[in-house]
Amino acid sequence: MTTTTDQLRARAADTLWLRLAALGFPLLLPLLMIAPALWNGYPLLQWDTGGYLARWYEGYLVPSRSTVFGLYLHYGESFGFWINLAVQSLATLWLLQLTLRVLSMMQTFRFVAISGLLILSTALPWLASMLLTDIFAGLSILSLFLLVVGGPRTSTLEKISLFVFTAFAAATHSATLGVLLGLCVAGWMMRPFLRARLPFAGLVQASLTIVVGGLMLVSANHVLSGKWAWTPGGYGVAFGRMMQDGIVARFLNDRCPRENFKLCPYRNQLPATADEFLWGNSMFNTLGRFEGMNDEMGTIVVQSLADYPAWQAGAALKAMGQQLLHVATGEGTNGWIPHTRGIIERYIPSQIVPMRAGRQQNWGVDFEYVNWLHVPVALASMLALVGLLAHALARRRLDDLTLLAATVTLALLGNAFICAVISGPHDRYGARMVWVATFVVLMALARRFGDDAKAR
C-alpha cells in the first residue's frame, strides 16, 4: 500500500513538473530569442544602424536608409531600444506559432522544440537582438504567405496584423520590398494552375501590402525631409558591384579617351571592392560622395548594361550563385562601428554609457565559433528544402507545407538575385533569410516523425 502511495505521489510530481515546464518554456522563449543582446548587455549594433538612427535628427534622405525603420528605432530610444527588441522577439514567436497553427501543426511542445532549435542553430536570435532591418526580411516571407493561404484559419485581427506587419517590413528595406513583390508576381502567375491553394482574396491582400509599404516609405520621407521621394541610392550600390566585377574599369578605359567623366583620372586607381569604394577612404569622398557622383554613376550603370550585356549577365549569375553560399552570421556586428557609435554619441547621449559598456563595443563578440554550427545548418537546410520540393513533385503532392517550401525557395533565390546583382555577395544578406529554410525543414521533420505521421 505504501509503495502504491509513493508511486502516485511520484507520478503527481512528474505531472506537475511537466505542466510547469509546458508553461515555463514558452514564457522563457521571448527572452531566449534575444539572448545575444541580454548577454551583450545592450542591443547589438551594426555598421548601418547609425544611418537609420540619424534620419530623425538629420532631416534628409541618404542612400539605402529607410526613414520608416529610422522612425521605428527613434521611438525605442527612451527605453534603451529594448522595446524594439521586445517587438522583434514577440513578432518572431507570433509568426512561428501562427505558421504552425495555420498548417495544422501547432502543439506547445512542438512549438517550443522548433523555436529552441532555431535559437540554437540559426542566426535568428542574433537578428532579433540587433537594431537592423534584417529580422523583418525573413519574417515578412512568413507573414506574406500567411496572408495568402490563411483564409478562414486566421481571425480578422490576425489578418489586419499580418497586413500591417508585411507592409511595414516592405518599407524597411528596398530589397525586402523587391523579394515580396517578386513573390506576389509569382503567385499571380501560378494562380491559374493552383486556384484552390492561392485564393484570390489572399493574393489581393498580399499585393496591397506592397502598395501600402511603398506609400508608407514615401510618406515618411516627406515627413522627415519635406520631399515626396523614394529612398535614394540604387545607382550607387549597383555601381559598386559593377566596379568590383571590373566592368567600370573597362567602361572608363573604353570611354575616357573621348568622354569626360569625373572618374577618368582615377580609372587605374579604383579599389578592389565596392565596400572600399563607397565606405572607405577612396576617390568617392574626393568627388563628393553620392551628391557629387550619383548622376555619373547612374550614367555608367545604364550605359555599361547596354555596352556589355553578356558580361553583365554572366557576372550577375555568378554573384547570385555566390550569394546563396554566403550565409554566415554576424557580418558587420563587431567592435568597429565608428559611424553608428558617432551617431549615438552625437544625438542620443543618454545611451553612451550603456552602449560603451556592451561586450560588442569591447570586441567581446566573436562569431567564429557560432558559424561552425550556423553555416553547415544553413547550407544543409537549403539542400533539404530542395529535396523536400523534389519529393513532393515526384509524388504530385501539393499541400500547404510544400507551398511554403516553394515560397521560401523562391524568396531565397529572389533575395540572392536582388542583393548579389545590386550590392554584391555578402554573408549578411544570406543569413537574414536562410533561417526560414531551417524552419520549414524542421516543420517537415516534425510532420514526418511526429504524431501527424502516426495519424495518417
CSV table of N, CA, C and O in Angstrom, one decimal, residues 35-121:
chain,number,residue,atom,x,y,z
A,35,ALA,N,18.5,36.5,-26.4
A,35,ALA,CA,19.6,36.1,-25.5
A,35,ALA,C,20.9,36.8,-25.9
A,35,ALA,O,21.7,37.2,-25.0
A,36,PRO,N,21.3,36.9,-27.2
A,36,PRO,CA,22.5,37.5,-27.5
A,36,PRO,C,22.6,39.0,-27.0
A,36,PRO,O,23.7,39.4,-26.6
A,37,ALA,N,21.5,39.7,-27.1
A,37,ALA,CA,21.5,41.1,-26.6
A,37,ALA,C,21.6,41.1,-25.1
A,37,ALA,O,22.3,42.0,-24.6
A,38,LEU,N,20.9,40.2,-24.4
A,38,LEU,CA,21.0,40.2,-23.0
A,38,LEU,C,22.4,39.9,-22.5
A,38,LEU,O,22.9,40.4,-21.6
A,39,TRP,N,23.0,38.9,-23.2
A,39,TRP,CA,24.4,38.6,-22.9
A,39,TRP,C,25.4,39.7,-23.2
A,39,TRP,O,26.3,40.0,-22.5
A,40,ASN,N,25.1,40.4,-24.3
A,40,ASN,CA,25.9,41.6,-24.7
A,40,ASN,C,25.8,42.7,-23.7
A,40,ASN,O,26.7,43.6,-23.5
A,41,GLY,N,24.6,42.8,-23.1
A,41,GLY,CA,24.3,43.9,-22.1
A,41,GLY,C,23.7,45.1,-22.8
A,41,GLY,O,23.5,46.2,-22.2
A,42,TYR,N,23.5,45.1,-24.1
A,42,TYR,CA,23.0,46.2,-24.9
A,42,TYR,C,22.5,45.6,-26.3
A,42,TYR,O,23.1,44.6,-26.7
A,43,PRO,N,21.5,46.2,-26.9
A,43,PRO,CA,21.1,45.7,-28.2
A,43,PRO,C,22.3,45.7,-29.2
A,43,PRO,O,23.2,46.6,-29.2
A,44,LEU,N,22.4,44.6,-30.0
A,44,LEU,CA,23.5,44.5,-31.0
A,44,LEU,C,23.4,45.6,-32.0
A,44,LEU,O,22.3,45.9,-32.5
A,45,LEU,N,24.5,46.2,-32.4
A,45,LEU,CA,24.6,47.2,-33.4
A,45,LEU,C,25.3,46.7,-34.6
A,45,LEU,O,26.0,45.7,-34.6
A,46,GLN,N,25.2,47.5,-35.7
A,46,GLN,CA,25.8,47.1,-37.0
A,46,GLN,C,26.3,48.3,-37.7
A,46,GLN,O,26.0,49.4,-37.3
A,47,TRP,N,27.1,48.1,-38.7
A,47,TRP,CA,27.7,49.2,-39.5
A,47,TRP,C,26.6,50.2,-39.9
A,47,TRP,O,26.8,51.4,-39.9
A,48,ASP,N,25.4,49.7,-40.3
A,48,ASP,CA,24.4,50.5,-40.9
A,48,ASP,C,23.4,51.1,-39.9
A,48,ASP,O,22.6,52.0,-40.3
A,49,THR,N,23.5,50.7,-38.7
A,49,THR,CA,22.5,51.1,-37.7
A,49,THR,C,22.4,52.6,-37.5
A,49,THR,O,21.4,53.2,-37.5
A,50,GLY,N,23.6,53.2,-37.5
A,50,GLY,CA,23.7,54.7,-37.3
A,50,GLY,C,23.0,55.5,-38.4
A,50,GLY,O,22.3,56.5,-38.1
A,51,GLY,N,23.0,55.0,-39.6
A,51,GLY,CA,22.4,55.7,-40.7
A,51,GLY,C,20.9,55.7,-40.6
A,51,GLY,O,20.2,56.7,-41.0
A,52,TYR,N,20.3,54.7,-40.0
A,52,TYR,CA,18.9,54.7,-39.7
A,52,TYR,C,18.5,55.6,-38.6
A,52,TYR,O,17.6,56.3,-38.6
A,53,LEU,N,19.3,55.5,-37.5
A,53,LEU,CA,19.1,56.3,-36.3
A,53,LEU,C,19.1,57.8,-36.6
A,53,LEU,O,18.3,58.6,-36.1
A,54,ALA,N,20.0,58.2,-37.5
A,54,ALA,CA,20.2,59.6,-37.8
A,54,ALA,C,19.1,60.2,-38.6
A,54,ALA,O,19.0,61.5,-38.7
A,55,ARG,N,18.2,59.4,-39.2
A,55,ARG,CA,17.2,60.0,-40.1
A,55,ARG,C,16.3,61.0,-39.4
A,55,ARG,O,15.9,62.0,-39.9
A,56,TRP,N,15.9,60.7,-38.1
A,56,TRP,CA,15.1,61.6,-37.4
A,56,TRP,C,15.7,62.9,-37.1
A,56,TRP,O,15.1,64.0,-37.1
A,57,TYR,N,17.0,62.9,-36.8
A,57,TYR,CA,17.7,64.1,-36.4
A,57,TYR,C,18.3,64.9,-37.5
A,57,TYR,O,18.4,66.1,-37.4
A,58,GLU,N,18.7,64.2,-38.6
A,58,GLU,CA,19.3,65.0,-39.7
A,58,GLU,C,18.3,65.5,-40.7
A,58,GLU,O,18.7,66.5,-41.4
A,59,GLY,N,17.2,64.9,-40.8
A,59,GLY,CA,16.1,65.5,-41.7
A,59,GLY,C,16.3,65.5,-43.1
A,59,GLY,O,15.8,66.3,-43.9
A,60,TYR,N,17.2,64.6,-43.6
A,60,TYR,CA,17.4,64.5,-45.1
A,60,TYR,C,17.5,63.0,-45.4
A,60,TYR,O,17.8,62.2,-44.6
A,61,LEU,N,17.4,62.7,-46.7
A,61,LEU,CA,17.4,61.3,-47.2
A,61,LEU,C,18.9,60.9,-47.5
A,61,LEU,O,19.6,61.7,-48.1
A,62,VAL,N,19.2,59.7,-47.2
A,62,VAL,CA,20.5,59.2,-47.6
A,62,VAL,C,20.3,57.8,-48.3
A,62,VAL,O,19.3,57.2,-48.0
A,63,PRO,N,21.2,57.4,-49.1
A,63,PRO,CA,21.1,56.1,-49.8
A,63,PRO,C,20.8,54.9,-48.9
A,63,PRO,O,21.5,54.7,-47.9
A,64,SER,N,19.8,54.2,-49.3
A,64,SER,CA,19.6,52.8,-48.7
A,64,SER,C,19.3,52.9,-47.2
A,64,SER,O,19.4,51.9,-46.5
A,65,ARG,N,18.8,54.0,-46.7
A,65,ARG,CA,18.5,54.1,-45.2
A,65,ARG,C,17.0,54.5,-45.1
A,65,ARG,O,16.6,55.6,-45.3
A,66,SER,N,16.2,53.5,-44.8
A,66,SER,CA,14.7,53.7,-44.8
A,66,SER,C,14.3,54.6,-43.6
A,66,SER,O,14.7,54.4,-42.4
A,67,THR,N,13.6,55.7,-43.9
A,67,THR,CA,13.1,56.5,-42.8
A,67,THR,C,12.1,55.8,-42.0
A,67,THR,O,11.9,56.2,-40.8
A,68,VAL,N,11.3,54.9,-42.5
A,68,VAL,CA,10.3,54.1,-41.8
A,68,VAL,C,11.0,53.4,-40.6
A,68,VAL,O,10.6,53.4,-39.5
A,69,PHE,N,12.1,52.7,-41.0
A,69,PHE,CA,12.8,52.0,-40.0
A,69,PHE,C,13.5,52.9,-39.0
A,69,PHE,O,13.6,52.7,-37.8
A,70,GLY,N,14.0,54.1,-39.5
A,70,GLY,CA,14.6,55.1,-38.6
A,70,GLY,C,13.6,55.6,-37.6
A,70,GLY,O,13.9,55.8,-36.4
A,71,LEU,N,12.3,55.8,-38.0
A,71,LEU,CA,11.3,56.2,-37.0
A,71,LEU,C,11.0,55.1,-36.0
A,71,LEU,O,10.8,55.4,-34.8
A,72,TYR,N,11.0,53.9,-36.5
A,72,TYR,CA,10.8,52.7,-35.6
A,72,TYR,C,11.9,52.7,-34.5
A,72,TYR,O,11.6,52.5,-33.3
A,73,LEU,N,13.1,52.9,-34.9
A,73,LEU,CA,14.2,52.9,-33.9
A,73,LEU,C,14.1,54.1,-33.0
A,73,LEU,O,14.3,54.0,-31.8
A,74,HIS,N,13.7,55.3,-33.5
A,74,HIS,CA,13.6,56.5,-32.7
A,74,HIS,C,12.7,56.4,-31.6
A,74,HIS,O,12.9,56.8,-30.4
A,75,TYR,N,11.5,55.7,-31.8
A,75,TYR,CA,10.5,55.6,-30.8
A,75,TYR,C,11.0,54.6,-29.7
A,75,TYR,O,10.4,54.5,-28.6
A,76,GLY,N,12.1,53.9,-29.9
A,76,GLY,CA,12.6,53.0,-28.8
A,76,GLY,C,13.7,53.6,-28.0
A,76,GLY,O,14.2,52.9,-27.1
A,77,GLU,N,14.2,54.8,-28.4
A,77,GLU,CA,15.3,55.4,-27.7
A,77,GLU,C,15.2,55.5,-26.2
A,77,GLU,O,16.1,55.3,-25.5
A,78,SER,N,14.0,56.0,-25.8
A,78,SER,CA,13.7,56.3,-24.4
A,78,SER,C,13.8,55.0,-23.6
A,78,SER,O,14.0,55.1,-22.3
A,79,PHE,N,13.7,53.9,-24.2
A,79,PHE,CA,13.7,52.6,-23.5
A,79,PHE,C,15.1,51.9,-23.7
A,79,PHE,O,15.2,50.7,-23.5
A,80,GLY,N,16.1,52.6,-24.2
A,80,GLY,CA,17.4,52.0,-24.5
A,80,GLY,C,17.3,51.0,-25.6
A,80,GLY,O,18.1,50.1,-25.7
A,81,PHE,N,16.2,51.1,-26.5
A,81,PHE,CA,16.0,50.3,-27.6
A,81,PHE,C,15.5,48.9,-27.2
A,81,PHE,O,15.3,48.0,-28.1
A,82,TRP,N,15.4,48.6,-26.0
A,82,TRP,CA,14.9,47.3,-25.6
A,82,TRP,C,13.5,47.0,-26.0
A,82,TRP,O,13.1,45.9,-26.2
A,83,ILE,N,12.7,48.1,-26.1
A,83,ILE,CA,11.3,47.9,-26.6
A,83,ILE,C,11.3,47.4,-28.0
A,83,ILE,O,10.5,46.7,-28.4
A,84,ASN,N,12.3,47.9,-28.8
A,84,ASN,CA,12.4,47.4,-30.2
A,84,ASN,C,12.7,45.9,-30.2
A,84,ASN,O,12.1,45.1,-31.0
A,85,LEU,N,13.6,45.5,-29.4
A,85,LEU,CA,14.0,44.0,-29.3
A,85,LEU,C,12.8,43.2,-28.8
A,85,LEU,O,12.6,42.1,-29.3
A,86,ALA,N,12.0,43.8,-27.9
A,86,ALA,CA,10.8,43.1,-27.4
A,86,ALA,C,9.8,42.9,-28.6
A,86,ALA,O,9.2,41.8,-28.7
A,87,VAL,N,9.6,43.9,-29.4
A,87,VAL,CA,8.7,43.8,-30.5
A,87,VAL,C,9.2,42.8,-31.5
A,87,VAL,O,8.5,41.9,-32.0
A,88,GLN,N,10.5,42.8,-31.8
A,88,GLN,CA,11.1,41.8,-32.7
A,88,GLN,C,11.0,40.4,-32.2
A,88,GLN,O,10.7,39.4,-32.9
A,89,SER,N,11.3,40.2,-30.9
A,89,SER,CA,11.2,38.8,-30.3
A,89,SER,C,9.7,38.3,-30.3
A,89,SER,O,9.5,37.2,-30.8
A,90,LEU,N,8.8,39.1,-29.9
A,90,LEU,CA,7.4,38.7,-29.9
A,90,LEU,C,6.8,38.5,-31.3
A,90,LEU,O,6.0,37.6,-31.5
A,91,ALA,N,7.2,39.4,-32.2
A,91,ALA,CA,6.7,39.2,-33.6
A,91,ALA,C,7.2,37.9,-34.2
A,91,ALA,O,6.5,37.2,-34.9
A,92,THR,N,8.5,37.6,-33.9
A,92,THR,CA,9.1,36.3,-34.4
A,92,THR,C,8.3,35.1,-33.9
A,92,THR,O,7.9,34.2,-34.6
A,93,LEU,N,8.1,35.1,-32.6
A,93,LEU,CA,7.4,33.9,-32.0
A,93,LEU,C,5.9,33.9,-32.4
A,93,LEU,O,5.4,32.8,-32.6
A,94,TRP,N,5.3,35.0,-32.6
A,94,TRP,CA,3.9,35.1,-33.1
A,94,TRP,C,3.8,34.4,-34.4
A,94,TRP,O,3.0,33.6,-34.7
A,95,LEU,N,4.8,34.8,-35.3
A,95,LEU,CA,4.7,34.3,-36.7
A,95,LEU,C,5.1,32.8,-36.8
A,95,LEU,O,4.5,32.1,-37.6
A,96,LEU,N,6.0,32.4,-35.9
A,96,LEU,CA,6.3,31.0,-35.9
A,96,LEU,C,5.1,30.1,-35.5
A,96,LEU,O,4.8,29.1,-36.1
A,97,GLN,N,4.5,30.5,-34.4
A,97,GLN,CA,3.3,29.7,-33.9
A,97,GLN,C,2.1,29.9,-34.8
A,97,GLN,O,1.4,28.9,-35.0
A,98,LEU,N,1.9,31.0,-35.4
A,98,LEU,CA,0.8,31.2,-36.4
A,98,LEU,C,1.0,30.3,-37.6
A,98,LEU,O,0.0,29.7,-38.1
A,99,THR,N,2.2,30.2,-38.1
A,99,THR,CA,2.5,29.4,-39.2
A,99,THR,C,2.2,27.9,-38.9
A,99,THR,O,1.6,27.2,-39.7
A,100,LEU,N,2.6,27.5,-37.7
A,100,LEU,CA,2.4,26.1,-37.3
A,100,LEU,C,0.8,25.9,-37.1
A,100,LEU,O,0.3,24.8,-37.5
A,101,ARG,N,0.1,26.9,-36.6
A,101,ARG,CA,-1.3,26.7,-36.4
A,101,ARG,C,-2.1,26.7,-37.8
A,101,ARG,O,-2.9,25.8,-38.0
A,102,VAL,N,-1.7,27.6,-38.7
A,102,VAL,CA,-2.4,27.6,-40.0
A,102,VAL,C,-2.1,26.3,-40.8
A,102,VAL,O,-3.0,25.8,-41.5
A,103,LEU,N,-1.0,25.7,-40.6
A,103,LEU,CA,-0.6,24.4,-41.2
A,103,LEU,C,-1.1,23.2,-40.4
A,103,LEU,O,-0.6,22.1,-40.7
A,104,SER,N,-1.9,23.5,-39.4
A,104,SER,CA,-2.5,22.4,-38.5
A,104,SER,C,-1.4,21.6,-37.8
A,104,SER,O,-1.5,20.4,-37.7
A,105,MET,N,-0.3,22.3,-37.4
A,105,MET,CA,0.8,21.6,-36.7
A,105,MET,C,1.1,22.1,-35.4
A,105,MET,O,2.1,21.8,-34.7
A,106,MET,N,0.2,23.0,-34.9
A,106,MET,CA,0.6,23.7,-33.6
A,106,MET,C,0.3,22.8,-32.4
A,106,MET,O,-0.8,22.4,-32.1
A,107,GLN,N,1.4,22.5,-31.7
A,107,GLN,CA,1.4,21.8,-30.4
A,107,GLN,C,2.4,22.6,-29.5
A,107,GLN,O,3.4,23.0,-30.0
A,108,THR,N,2.1,22.7,-28.3
A,108,THR,CA,3.0,23.5,-27.4
A,108,THR,C,4.4,22.9,-27.4
A,108,THR,O,5.4,23.7,-27.6
A,109,PHE,N,4.6,21.6,-27.3
A,109,PHE,CA,5.9,21.0,-27.2
A,109,PHE,C,6.6,21.2,-28.6
A,109,PHE,O,7.8,21.6,-28.6
A,110,ARG,N,5.9,21.0,-29.7
A,110,ARG,CA,6.5,21.2,-31.0
A,110,ARG,C,6.9,22.6,-31.2
A,110,ARG,O,8.0,22.9,-31.7
A,111,PHE,N,6.1,23.6,-30.8
A,111,PHE,CA,6.4,25.0,-31.0
A,111,PHE,C,7.7,25.3,-30.2
A,111,PHE,O,8.6,26.0,-30.7
A,112,VAL,N,7.7,24.9,-29.0
A,112,VAL,CA,8.9,25.1,-28.1
A,112,VAL,C,10.2,24.5,-28.7
A,112,VAL,O,11.2,25.1,-28.7
A,113,ALA,N,10.0,23.2,-29.1
A,113,ALA,CA,11.2,22.5,-29.7
A,113,ALA,C,11.7,23.1,-30.9
A,113,ALA,O,12.9,23.3,-31.1
A,114,ILE,N,10.8,23.5,-31.9
A,114,ILE,CA,11.3,24.1,-33.1
A,114,ILE,C,11.9,25.5,-32.8
A,114,ILE,O,12.9,25.8,-33.4
A,115,SER,N,11.2,26.3,-32.0
A,115,SER,CA,11.8,27.6,-31.6
A,115,SER,C,13.1,27.5,-31.0
A,115,SER,O,14.1,28.2,-31.3
A,116,GLY,N,13.3,26.5,-30.1
A,116,GLY,CA,14.5,26.3,-29.4
A,116,GLY,C,15.6,25.9,-30.4
A,116,GLY,O,16.8,26.4,-30.3
A,117,LEU,N,15.3,25.0,-31.3
A,117,LEU,CA,16.3,24.6,-32.3
A,117,LEU,C,16.7,25.8,-33.2
A,117,LEU,O,17.9,25.9,-33.6
A,118,LEU,N,15.8,26.6,-33.6
A,118,LEU,CA,16.1,27.8,-34.4
A,118,LEU,C,17.0,28.7,-33.6
A,118,LEU,O,18.0,29.3,-34.1
A,119,ILE,N,16.7,28.9,-32.3
A,119,ILE,CA,17.5,29.8,-31.5
A,119,ILE,C,19.0,29.2,-31.3
A,119,ILE,O,19.9,30.0,-31.4
A,120,LEU,N,19.1,27.9,-31.2
A,120,LEU,CA,20.4,27.3,-31.0
A,120,LEU,C,21.2,27.2,-32.3
A,120,LEU,O,22.5,27.3,-32.3
A,121,SER,N,20.6,27.0,-33.5
A,121,SER,CA,21.3,26.6,-34.7
A,121,SER,C,21.3,27.6,-35.8
A,121,SER,O,21.9,27.3,-36.9
